[in-house]
mmCIF file of C-alpha atoms and ligand atoms in Angstrom:
data_model
loop_
_atom_site.group_PDB
_atom_site.id
_atom_site.type_symbol
_atom_site.label_atom_id
_atom_site.label_comp_id
_atom_site.label_asym_id
_atom_site.label_seq_id
_atom_site.Cartn_x
_atom_site.Cartn_y
_atom_site.Cartn_z
ATOM 1 C CA MET F 295 231.595 123.048 54.326
ATOM 2 C CA ILE F 296 232.691 123.028 57.954
ATOM 3 C CA CYS F 297 233.208 126.643 57.845
ATOM 4 C CA LYS F 298 230.004 127.730 56.924
ATOM 5 C CA GLU F 299 228.079 124.967 59.235
ATOM 6 C CA LYS F 300 230.065 126.765 62.361
ATOM 7 C CA TRP F 301 229.232 129.747 61.062
ATOM 8 C CA LYS F 302 225.527 128.991 61.064
ATOM 9 C CA ARG F 303 226.044 127.581 64.417
ATOM 10 C CA ALA F 304 227.530 130.989 65.671
ATOM 11 C CA LEU F 305 224.537 132.819 64.284
ATOM 12 C CA GLY F 306 221.846 130.546 65.832
ATOM 13 C CA ILE F 307 223.843 130.809 69.602
ATOM 14 C CA LEU F 308 223.678 134.567 69.051
ATOM 15 C CA SER F 309 220.129 135.251 67.514
ATOM 16 C CA PHE F 310 218.832 132.733 70.757
ATOM 17 C CA ALA F 311 220.918 135.158 73.079
ATOM 18 C CA LEU F 312 219.442 138.107 71.877
ATOM 19 C CA SER F 313 216.203 136.636 71.606
ATOM 20 C CA VAL F 314 217.021 135.334 75.844
ATOM 21 C CA VAL F 315 217.592 139.730 76.289
ATOM 22 C CA ALA F 316 214.284 140.793 74.808
ATOM 23 C CA MET F 317 212.820 138.610 76.666
ATOM 24 C CA MET F 318 214.217 139.719 79.705
ATOM 25 C CA ALA F 319 212.781 142.993 78.511
ATOM 26 C CA PRO F 320 209.119 142.519 78.267
ATOM 27 C CA SER F 321 206.462 144.674 76.823
ATOM 28 C CA MET F 322 205.859 146.927 79.761
ATOM 29 C CA ALA F 323 201.393 147.215 80.909
ATOM 30 C CA GLY F 324 200.359 150.091 79.125
ATOM 31 C CA ALA F 325 203.328 150.529 76.774
ATOM 32 C CA ALA F 326 201.675 150.835 72.913
ATOM 33 C CA PRO F 327 202.693 148.129 70.657
ATOM 34 C CA ARG F 328 204.256 149.503 67.290
ATOM 35 C CA TYR F 329 203.276 147.406 64.236
ATOM 36 C CA PRO F 330 204.525 147.488 60.758
ATOM 37 C CA ASP F 331 201.303 147.642 58.356
ATOM 38 C CA LEU F 332 202.577 146.548 54.808
ATOM 39 C CA ARG F 333 200.808 147.478 52.019
ATOM 40 C CA THR F 334 201.576 147.197 47.776
ATOM 41 C CA LEU F 335 201.800 149.166 45.385
ATOM 42 C CA GLU F 336 200.020 149.664 41.609
ATOM 43 C CA PRO F 337 202.153 146.787 39.978
ATOM 44 C CA ARG F 338 204.354 148.875 37.438
ATOM 45 C CA SER F 339 206.729 148.077 34.569
ATOM 46 C CA VAL F 340 204.572 144.930 33.424
ATOM 47 C CA HIS F 341 205.715 143.475 30.819
ATOM 48 C CA LEU F 342 204.907 139.787 28.363
ATOM 49 C CA GLY F 343 208.137 137.110 28.609
ATOM 50 C CA MET F 344 208.971 133.488 28.379
ATOM 51 C CA THR F 345 210.583 131.188 30.715
ATOM 52 C CA THR F 346 211.725 127.542 30.984
ATOM 53 C CA VAL F 347 209.539 126.057 33.821
ATOM 54 C CA ASN F 348 210.001 121.780 34.719
ATOM 55 C CA GLY F 349 211.814 122.062 31.055
ATOM 56 C CA GLU F 350 209.112 122.980 29.974
ATOM 57 C CA SER F 351 208.915 127.553 27.952
ATOM 58 C CA HIS F 352 206.097 128.892 29.482
ATOM 59 C CA TYR F 353 204.458 132.075 28.832
ATOM 60 C CA VAL F 354 204.618 134.781 32.132
ATOM 61 C CA VAL F 355 203.604 138.046 32.876
ATOM 62 C CA ARG F 356 206.117 140.404 34.961
ATOM 63 C CA PHE F 357 206.036 142.852 36.785
ATOM 64 C CA THR F 358 207.578 144.908 39.694
ATOM 65 C CA ASN F 359 206.383 145.064 42.641
ATOM 66 C CA VAL F 360 206.877 147.776 45.141
ATOM 67 C CA ILE F 361 205.449 145.829 49.529
ATOM 68 C CA TRP F 362 205.869 149.166 52.213
ATOM 69 C CA ASN F 363 205.507 149.688 56.057
ATOM 70 C CA ALA F 364 203.207 152.583 56.982
ATOM 71 C CA GLY F 365 203.624 150.975 60.329
ATOM 72 C CA THR F 366 204.361 152.714 63.765
ATOM 73 C CA GLY F 367 206.606 150.802 64.140
ATOM 74 C CA PRO F 368 209.492 148.464 61.999
ATOM 75 C CA LEU F 369 209.073 145.220 59.818
ATOM 76 C CA GLU F 370 211.290 143.248 61.472
ATOM 77 C CA LEU F 371 212.790 138.817 61.455
ATOM 78 C CA HIS F 372 215.670 137.615 63.021
ATOM 79 C CA GLY F 373 216.172 133.765 62.070
ATOM 80 C CA THR F 374 217.555 131.384 63.939
ATOM 81 C CA PRO F 375 218.112 128.213 62.986
ATOM 82 C CA HIS F 376 217.122 124.651 63.129
ATOM 83 C CA PHE F 377 219.043 122.036 64.699
ATOM 84 C CA PRO F 378 220.268 119.816 63.257
ATOM 85 C CA ILE F 379 221.007 122.238 60.919
ATOM 86 C CA ASP F 380 218.992 122.042 57.508
ATOM 87 C CA GLY F 381 219.251 125.194 55.812
ATOM 88 C CA LEU F 382 216.152 126.283 56.983
ATOM 89 C CA PHE F 383 215.767 128.815 59.582
ATOM 90 C CA ASP F 384 212.795 129.779 61.714
ATOM 91 C CA ALA F 385 211.229 133.154 61.437
ATOM 92 C CA SER F 386 210.552 135.270 64.374
ATOM 93 C CA GLN F 387 208.814 138.294 64.346
ATOM 94 C CA TRP F 388 210.674 141.327 66.701
ATOM 95 C CA ILE F 389 207.636 143.505 67.958
ATOM 96 C CA TYR F 390 208.936 146.943 69.390
ATOM 97 C CA ASP F 391 206.981 148.897 71.981
ATOM 98 C CA ASP F 392 206.498 152.728 72.661
ATOM 99 C CA THR F 393 209.013 152.000 75.923
ATOM 100 C CA VAL F 394 212.161 149.182 75.626
ATOM 101 C CA GLY F 395 209.736 146.578 75.468
ATOM 102 C CA VAL F 396 209.769 143.588 72.139
ATOM 103 C CA SER F 397 207.281 140.699 71.818
ATOM 104 C CA ILE F 398 208.540 138.320 69.963
ATOM 105 C CA GLU F 399 205.627 136.184 68.155
ATOM 106 C CA PRO F 400 207.346 132.999 65.380
ATOM 107 C CA VAL F 401 205.559 133.629 61.545
ATOM 108 C CA GLY F 402 207.123 131.403 59.439
ATOM 109 C CA ALA F 403 210.706 130.687 57.660
ATOM 110 C CA PHE F 404 213.092 132.033 55.866
ATOM 111 C CA ALA F 405 214.977 129.701 53.136
ATOM 112 C CA PHE F 406 218.136 130.010 50.844
ATOM 113 C CA HIS F 407 216.329 130.808 47.432
ATOM 114 C CA PRO F 408 219.083 129.178 44.793
ATOM 115 C CA SER F 409 218.255 131.752 42.362
ATOM 116 C CA HIS F 410 219.156 134.616 43.777
ATOM 117 C CA GLN F 411 221.811 133.411 46.054
ATOM 118 C CA HIS F 412 220.443 135.044 49.411
ATOM 119 C CA PHE F 413 217.756 134.343 51.766
ATOM 120 C CA HIS F 414 213.988 135.114 51.502
ATOM 121 C CA PHE F 415 211.231 134.818 53.893
ATOM 122 C CA ASP F 416 208.348 132.541 52.944
ATOM 123 C CA GLY F 417 205.033 133.977 51.505
ATOM 124 C CA PHE F 418 206.021 137.515 51.193
ATOM 125 C CA ALA F 419 203.772 138.071 49.075
ATOM 126 C CA ARG F 420 200.567 136.494 46.448
ATOM 127 C CA TYR F 421 200.107 137.812 42.767
ATOM 128 C CA GLN F 422 196.960 136.639 41.024
ATOM 129 C CA LEU F 423 195.885 136.981 37.094
ATOM 130 C CA TRP F 424 192.175 137.976 37.080
ATOM 131 C CA LYS F 425 190.151 138.365 34.303
ATOM 132 C CA LYS F 426 188.640 141.710 34.413
ATOM 133 C CA ARG F 427 184.980 140.890 34.073
ATOM 134 C CA ASP F 428 186.054 138.542 37.577
ATOM 135 C CA TYR F 429 187.722 140.410 38.908
ATOM 136 C CA ASP F 430 185.522 143.116 38.737
ATOM 137 C CA ARG F 431 182.349 140.291 39.599
ATOM 138 C CA ALA F 432 184.387 139.374 42.871
ATOM 139 C CA LEU F 433 185.378 142.906 43.953
ATOM 140 C CA ALA F 434 181.790 143.535 44.281
ATOM 141 C CA ARG F 435 180.582 139.973 46.331
ATOM 142 C CA ASP F 436 183.569 141.455 48.667
ATOM 143 C CA PHE F 437 185.964 138.399 46.730
ATOM 144 C CA ALA F 438 182.491 136.777 48.707
ATOM 145 C CA SER F 439 183.265 134.525 45.115
ATOM 146 C CA GLY F 440 185.397 134.261 41.843
ATOM 147 C CA SER F 441 188.367 133.047 41.423
ATOM 148 C CA PRO F 442 191.745 134.263 39.013
ATOM 149 C CA LEU F 443 192.849 132.620 36.232
ATOM 150 C CA TYR F 444 196.110 131.782 37.834
ATOM 151 C CA THR F 445 197.298 132.151 40.860
ATOM 152 C CA SER F 446 201.688 132.458 41.693
ATOM 153 C CA PRO F 447 202.467 129.720 44.131
ATOM 154 C CA LYS F 448 203.961 132.221 47.172
ATOM 155 C CA VAL F 449 205.907 134.722 46.397
ATOM 156 C CA SER F 450 209.250 134.986 49.272
ATOM 157 C CA PHE F 451 211.227 137.412 49.306
ATOM 158 C CA CYS F 452 214.465 139.115 50.541
ATOM 159 C CA ILE F 453 213.217 141.851 52.671
ATOM 160 C CA LEU F 454 215.111 145.269 53.169
ATOM 161 C CA ASP F 455 214.884 148.705 52.764
ATOM 162 C CA LEU F 456 214.981 149.944 49.179
ATOM 163 C CA THR F 457 213.013 152.503 48.678
ATOM 164 C CA HIS F 458 211.849 155.487 51.245
ATOM 165 C CA VAL F 459 207.869 155.442 50.121
ATOM 166 C CA ASP F 460 206.719 158.012 52.752
ATOM 167 C CA ARG F 461 210.112 160.332 53.122
ATOM 168 C CA SER F 462 207.951 162.031 56.316
ATOM 169 C CA SER F 463 207.897 159.383 58.379
ATOM 170 C CA GLY F 464 210.641 156.389 59.184
ATOM 171 C CA PRO F 465 214.544 156.880 59.722
ATOM 172 C CA PRO F 466 216.225 158.597 56.854
ATOM 173 C CA THR F 467 218.760 156.281 55.684
ATOM 174 C CA GLN F 468 218.392 152.635 54.879
ATOM 175 C CA VAL F 469 218.331 150.693 58.548
ATOM 176 C CA TYR F 470 217.586 146.815 57.225
ATOM 177 C CA ARG F 471 220.004 146.405 54.040
ATOM 178 C CA THR F 472 221.125 142.357 54.051
ATOM 179 C CA CYS F 473 219.434 139.310 52.963
ATOM 180 C CA THR F 474 220.487 136.880 55.396
ATOM 181 C CA PRO F 475 218.310 135.160 57.705
ATOM 182 C CA ALA F 476 219.825 136.885 60.886
ATOM 183 C CA MET F 477 217.492 139.610 60.341
ATOM 184 C CA GLU F 478 215.549 141.118 57.560
ATOM 185 C CA GLY F 479 212.858 143.898 57.590
ATOM 186 C CA LEU F 480 211.342 147.417 56.331
ATOM 187 C CA SER F 481 211.674 150.739 58.422
ATOM 188 C CA GLN F 482 208.860 152.781 58.901
ATOM 189 C CA GLY F 483 207.542 154.408 55.947
ATOM 190 C CA TRP F 484 210.154 151.900 53.405
ATOM 191 C CA GLY F 485 210.099 150.521 50.471
ATOM 192 C CA ASP F 486 211.081 146.709 48.854
ATOM 193 C CA ILE F 487 211.085 146.654 45.395
ATOM 194 C CA TYR F 488 210.431 143.540 43.586
ATOM 195 C CA ASP F 489 212.067 144.009 39.831
ATOM 196 C CA TYR F 490 210.734 142.436 37.362
ATOM 197 C CA THR F 491 213.438 141.154 35.694
ATOM 198 C CA LEU F 492 214.196 139.097 38.907
ATOM 199 C CA PRO F 493 213.763 134.708 38.820
ATOM 200 C CA ASP F 494 210.117 134.338 40.164
ATOM 201 C CA GLN F 495 208.807 137.625 39.456
ATOM 202 C CA PHE F 496 205.862 136.716 37.103
ATOM 203 C CA VAL F 497 202.548 135.230 37.104
ATOM 204 C CA ASP F 498 202.831 132.245 34.756
ATOM 205 C CA VAL F 499 199.898 131.840 32.248
ATOM 206 C CA GLY F 500 200.780 128.763 30.599
ATOM 207 C CA ARG F 501 202.133 127.150 27.428
ATOM 208 C CA THR F 502 200.018 128.963 25.661
ATOM 209 C CA PRO F 503 200.152 132.597 25.221
ATOM 210 C CA LEU F 504 197.332 135.087 27.083
ATOM 211 C CA PRO F 505 194.461 135.664 25.138
ATOM 212 C CA ASP F 506 193.812 139.547 24.008
ATOM 213 C CA GLY F 507 191.112 141.007 26.468
ATOM 214 C CA THR F 508 191.793 142.608 29.700
ATOM 215 C CA TYR F 509 192.780 141.529 33.276
ATOM 216 C CA VAL F 510 194.018 142.430 36.462
ATOM 217 C CA ILE F 511 197.040 141.893 37.846
ATOM 218 C CA ARG F 512 196.389 141.560 41.934
ATOM 219 C CA SER F 513 199.228 141.528 44.339
ATOM 220 C CA ILE F 514 199.085 140.996 47.985
ATOM 221 C CA ALA F 515 201.383 141.752 50.709
ATOM 222 C CA ASP F 516 200.913 138.659 53.471
ATOM 223 C CA ALA F 517 198.164 137.290 51.886
ATOM 224 C CA ASP F 518 198.317 134.479 54.888
ATOM 225 C CA ASN F 519 198.658 137.060 57.745
ATOM 226 C CA VAL F 520 201.234 134.794 59.022
ATOM 227 C CA LEU F 521 202.940 138.776 60.085
ATOM 228 C CA PHE F 522 201.204 141.156 63.010
ATOM 229 C CA GLU F 523 199.718 144.386 61.739
ATOM 230 C CA SER F 524 197.818 144.701 64.630
ATOM 231 C CA ALA F 525 197.018 143.069 67.940
ATOM 232 C CA GLY F 526 196.445 139.482 67.200
ATOM 233 C CA LYS F 527 196.151 140.224 63.239
ATOM 234 C CA ALA F 528 192.592 140.904 63.808
ATOM 235 C CA ASP F 529 192.429 144.114 62.435
ATOM 236 C CA PRO F 530 191.291 143.885 58.582
ATOM 237 C CA ALA F 531 191.934 147.543 58.134
ATOM 238 C CA LYS F 532 195.329 146.777 58.157
ATOM 239 C CA GLU F 533 195.701 142.811 57.969
ATOM 240 C CA SER F 534 192.962 141.997 54.639
ATOM 241 C CA HIS F 535 193.428 140.825 51.220
ATOM 242 C CA ALA F 536 191.801 144.688 50.533
ATOM 243 C CA ALA F 537 194.491 146.278 53.021
ATOM 244 C CA ASN F 538 197.364 144.414 51.538
ATOM 245 C CA SER F 539 196.977 144.805 48.140
ATOM 246 C CA ALA F 540 197.099 146.689 44.970
ATOM 247 C CA VAL F 541 196.014 146.194 40.877
ATOM 248 C CA LYS F 542 196.884 146.844 37.594
ATOM 249 C CA GLU F 543 195.042 146.490 34.190
ATOM 250 C CA ILE F 544 196.104 145.197 31.618
ATOM 251 C CA THR F 545 194.798 145.075 27.988
ATOM 252 C CA ILE F 546 196.392 142.645 25.842
ATOM 253 C CA THR F 547 195.314 143.354 21.810
ATOM 254 C CA ASN F 548 196.557 141.422 19.130
ATOM 255 C CA GLY F 549 198.485 139.476 21.307
ATOM 256 C CA LYS F 550 200.799 143.039 22.563
ATOM 257 C CA LEU F 551 200.394 144.134 25.619
ATOM 258 C CA VAL F 552 199.138 147.974 26.489
ATOM 259 C CA VAL F 553 198.927 149.240 29.942
ATOM 260 C CA SER F 554 198.213 151.908 31.215
ATOM 261 C CA GLY F 555 199.962 154.620 33.208
ATOM 262 C CA THR F 556 203.943 153.213 33.946
HETATM 263 CA CA1 CA G 631 198.963 146.449 55.468
HETATM 264 CA CA1 CA G 632 199.402 140.535 58.627
HETATM 265 ZN ZN1 ZN G 633 216.101 137.764 46.527
#
């Protein structure tokens, strides 16, 4: 335990030192910030399953989620431990510009995820399950009314480069490749895959199976808009649920899942 505490303290000092260095090179006037632009790929590998929630068997809809970065710069998050140490890390987003500048914005927290045994950034995604009819109505009203049948708790992610989604942009090989709070991120053009087999990679539909019908799975990256994808997180073309979400229609017939596509 002592080693762990020392490691955490060292990490904190290092992270603080890096922050100071970064702040000494502030964004120059006129320099254009290079923001990430998070997007979600269509949910895939949908499976009906069961899992234990608070000691009870629950029915769940599992799927694979991919969030990728279509922006002009990386998503880069750095964690700094709380003092006194409580296992949580404050997260800051480092936004590079087209000169040598970096601006640093507080954006949330990293927490240790016991079932994955590594650090996750809290609230990176949110999953919803809608009745198709309700979804279509809500969509027609720009989601001013209507609500999903089920919503996941905020889904936390270890954020790293796993798949080069847009091979015409970004680095040819992985840059962000570890699940530590020191630094996690997504390079330009790269995506992070969250496989349906992972713990917590589902929407919980409760203690009875989902009735026959047609449904829509909706996955939203940065649903609470804590991450900067534009100046002041204000550009709806980059930050909105519409811009950051993807959907997959599924049908359940005689208790069996019918999915179009993959
Ligand atoms: Ca976006
Ligand atoms: Ca955002
Ligand atoms: Zn994980």
